[in-house]
Amino acid sequence: MKAIPRLLLVIAVSLPAAALAQAPTESTTMHATGHFDVKVSPQTPDNPQAKASGLARLSLDKQFHGDLDATSQGEMLAAGDGSTSGAYVALETVSGKLHGRSGSFALVHRALMVAGTPREWTVVVVPGSGTGELAGLDGAMTITIVDGRHDYDFSYTLPTH
């Protein structure tokens, strides 16, 4: 008979601990804004498939200013007429500080342009790519280009511990 009260006590103590262990981490959506400088350099196709594809391959070298104080390097593939219509995909690794938190993360880009107008342009954090104080980073970046200046608005979340 004494075993039942002990069992109930163990269950009563264990349930709140289990609930706390499984509680999701809450995070607040933050915004980082600023601009970046970018150097885009055409790359020579380095294999027969790349030559045959006719895709443009470009390297990216960026310097972010503002709430994101960082550098990035990446690669872009592009297709289209080269001036008013086409598409691009890119991956880049960003390293630096985001609102004072140090680390790195990767961004993946996908965009279409039709008759000179960007359409379906997405830039998102690659899941699981955050390191250091940016581990667990999730988010999306909006890029606006006016008179050659690249401005960004980065909406993101980081887990709270």
Short mmCIF file of C-alpha atoms in Angstrom, two decimals:
data_model
loop_
_atom_site.label_atom_id
_atom_site.label_comp_id
_atom_site.label_asym_id
_atom_site.label_seq_id
_atom_site.Cartn_x
_atom_site.Cartn_y
_atom_site.Cartn_z
CA MET A 1 0.00 0.00 0.00
CA LYS A 2 2.89 2.39 0.66
CA ALA A 3 4.05 1.90 -2.95
CA ILE A 4 1.01 3.67 -4.43
CA PRO A 5 1.52 7.00 -2.58
CA ARG A 6 5.22 6.92 -3.52
CA LEU A 7 4.33 6.24 -7.15
CA LEU A 8 1.86 9.14 -7.13
CA LEU A 9 4.53 11.39 -5.60
CA VAL A 10 7.04 10.40 -8.30
CA ILE A 11 4.46 11.06 -11.02
CA ALA A 12 3.44 14.40 -9.47
CA VAL A 13 7.07 15.54 -9.34
CA SER A 14 7.98 14.18 -12.78
CA LEU A 15 5.12 15.66 -14.82
CA PRO A 16 6.04 19.34 -14.35
CA ALA A 17 9.71 18.56 -15.03
CA ALA A 18 8.78 16.70 -18.23
CA ALA A 19 6.55 19.57 -19.33
CA LEU A 20 9.36 22.06 -18.81
CA ALA A 21 11.82 19.89 -20.72
CA GLN A 22 9.45 19.76 -23.70
CA ALA A 23 8.36 23.40 -23.63
CA PRO A 24 9.12 25.07 -26.95
CA THR A 25 11.63 27.86 -26.90
CA GLU A 26 9.93 31.16 -27.52
CA SER A 27 11.48 33.66 -29.85
CA THR A 28 10.66 37.19 -30.89
CA THR A 29 10.81 38.32 -34.50
CA MET A 30 13.53 40.91 -34.90
CA HIS A 31 14.39 43.22 -37.82
CA ALA A 32 17.83 44.19 -39.02
CA THR A 33 18.15 46.90 -41.63
CA GLY A 34 20.96 48.50 -43.55
CA HIS A 35 22.66 48.25 -46.92
CA PHE A 36 25.37 46.20 -48.55
CA ASP A 37 28.05 46.62 -51.16
CA VAL A 38 28.39 43.74 -53.60
CA LYS A 39 31.02 42.74 -56.11
CA VAL A 40 29.76 40.26 -58.71
CA SER A 41 32.46 38.57 -60.80
CA PRO A 42 31.80 36.28 -63.79
CA GLN A 43 33.44 32.87 -63.45
CA THR A 44 34.72 30.65 -66.24
CA PRO A 45 32.90 27.31 -66.62
CA ASP A 46 35.21 24.66 -65.16
CA ASN A 47 33.71 21.46 -66.59
CA PRO A 48 31.98 20.27 -69.80
CA GLN A 49 28.52 20.27 -68.21
CA ALA A 50 28.88 23.86 -67.05
CA LYS A 51 30.02 24.91 -70.53
CA ALA A 52 27.14 23.06 -72.21
CA SER A 53 24.49 24.49 -69.86
CA GLY A 54 24.99 28.06 -71.03
CA LEU A 55 24.31 29.26 -67.48
CA ALA A 56 26.16 32.28 -66.18
CA ARG A 57 28.19 31.49 -63.05
CA LEU A 58 29.19 34.41 -60.84
CA SER A 59 31.01 34.82 -57.54
CA LEU A 60 29.61 37.15 -54.89
CA ASP A 61 31.60 39.20 -52.40
CA LYS A 62 29.54 41.40 -50.06
CA GLN A 63 30.05 43.81 -47.19
CA PHE A 64 26.95 44.37 -45.03
CA HIS A 65 26.51 47.64 -43.11
CA GLY A 66 23.93 48.51 -40.45
CA ASP A 67 22.38 46.09 -37.98
CA LEU A 68 24.16 43.27 -39.83
CA ASP A 69 27.88 44.06 -39.76
CA ALA A 70 29.29 41.23 -41.82
CA THR A 71 30.95 39.96 -44.96
CA SER A 72 29.76 37.21 -47.26
CA GLN A 73 31.02 35.13 -50.12
CA GLY A 74 28.88 33.07 -52.44
CA GLU A 75 28.08 31.65 -55.84
CA MET A 76 25.27 32.53 -58.25
CA LEU A 77 23.88 30.77 -61.31
CA ALA A 78 21.79 32.79 -63.76
CA ALA A 79 19.90 32.25 -67.00
CA GLY A 80 17.92 34.53 -69.28
CA ASP A 81 18.48 37.34 -71.73
CA GLY A 82 20.92 39.12 -69.42
CA SER A 83 19.06 42.41 -69.24
CA THR A 84 15.29 42.30 -68.70
CA SER A 85 14.16 38.70 -68.13
CA GLY A 86 15.67 35.69 -66.44
CA ALA A 87 16.26 33.84 -63.21
CA TYR A 88 18.97 33.33 -60.65
CA VAL A 89 19.75 31.09 -57.71
CA ALA A 90 22.54 31.72 -55.24
CA LEU A 91 24.05 30.53 -51.98
CA GLU A 92 26.21 32.68 -49.75
CA THR A 93 27.81 32.34 -46.33
CA VAL A 94 27.53 35.42 -44.10
CA SER A 95 30.02 35.91 -41.24
CA GLY A 96 29.97 38.73 -38.70
CA LYS A 97 27.65 40.30 -36.15
CA LEU A 98 23.86 40.54 -36.21
CA HIS A 99 22.69 43.07 -33.62
CA GLY A 100 25.96 42.42 -31.77
CA ARG A 101 25.72 38.60 -31.83
CA SER A 102 28.67 36.90 -33.55
CA GLY A 103 28.50 33.92 -35.87
CA SER A 104 27.79 32.85 -39.40
CA PHE A 105 24.87 31.55 -41.45
CA ALA A 106 23.99 30.73 -45.03
CA LEU A 107 21.41 32.41 -47.26
CA VAL A 108 19.72 30.85 -50.28
CA HIS A 109 18.36 33.13 -53.05
CA ARG A 110 15.81 32.44 -55.78
CA ALA A 111 14.46 35.10 -58.12
CA LEU A 112 12.71 35.62 -61.42
CA MET A 113 12.66 38.81 -63.47
CA VAL A 114 10.05 39.43 -66.15
CA ALA A 115 10.33 42.48 -68.42
CA GLY A 116 12.64 44.20 -65.92
CA THR A 117 10.41 43.60 -62.89
CA PRO A 118 11.59 41.27 -60.09
CA ARG A 119 9.07 38.54 -59.31
CA GLU A 120 9.08 35.72 -56.76
CA TRP A 121 12.29 36.97 -55.14
CA THR A 122 13.12 35.06 -51.96
CA VAL A 123 16.20 35.17 -49.76
CA VAL A 124 16.00 32.91 -46.70
CA VAL A 125 18.30 31.49 -44.05
CA VAL A 126 19.37 27.92 -44.77
CA PRO A 127 17.94 25.83 -41.90
CA GLY A 128 20.59 24.63 -39.45
CA SER A 129 23.31 26.89 -40.88
CA GLY A 130 23.67 29.30 -37.94
CA THR A 131 26.85 29.05 -35.87
CA GLY A 132 28.15 30.66 -32.68
CA GLU A 133 25.70 33.10 -31.14
CA LEU A 134 23.57 32.77 -34.31
CA ALA A 135 22.87 29.05 -33.85
CA GLY A 136 19.19 28.36 -34.51
CA LEU A 137 18.78 31.48 -36.67
CA ASP A 138 15.73 31.50 -38.95
CA GLY A 139 14.58 34.30 -41.19
CA ALA A 140 14.08 35.98 -44.54
CA MET A 141 15.68 39.00 -46.15
CA THR A 142 14.05 41.52 -48.45
CA ILE A 143 16.42 43.36 -50.78
CA THR A 144 15.51 46.66 -52.42
CA ILE A 145 17.70 48.17 -55.13
CA VAL A 146 17.29 51.89 -55.84
CA ASP A 147 19.80 53.82 -57.96
CA GLY A 148 22.32 50.99 -57.57
CA ARG A 149 22.15 50.94 -53.75
CA HIS A 150 21.25 47.56 -52.18
CA ASP A 151 19.18 47.96 -48.99
CA TYR A 152 18.11 45.00 -46.86
CA ASP A 153 15.42 44.32 -44.30
CA PHE A 154 16.16 41.07 -42.47
CA SER A 155 13.28 39.63 -40.44
CA TYR A 156 14.63 36.89 -38.17
CA THR A 157 14.22 34.84 -35.02
CA LEU A 158 16.72 33.29 -32.66
CA PRO A 159 15.82 30.77 -29.98
CA THR A 160 15.82 32.04 -26.41
CA HIS A 161 17.44 29.87 -23.81
#
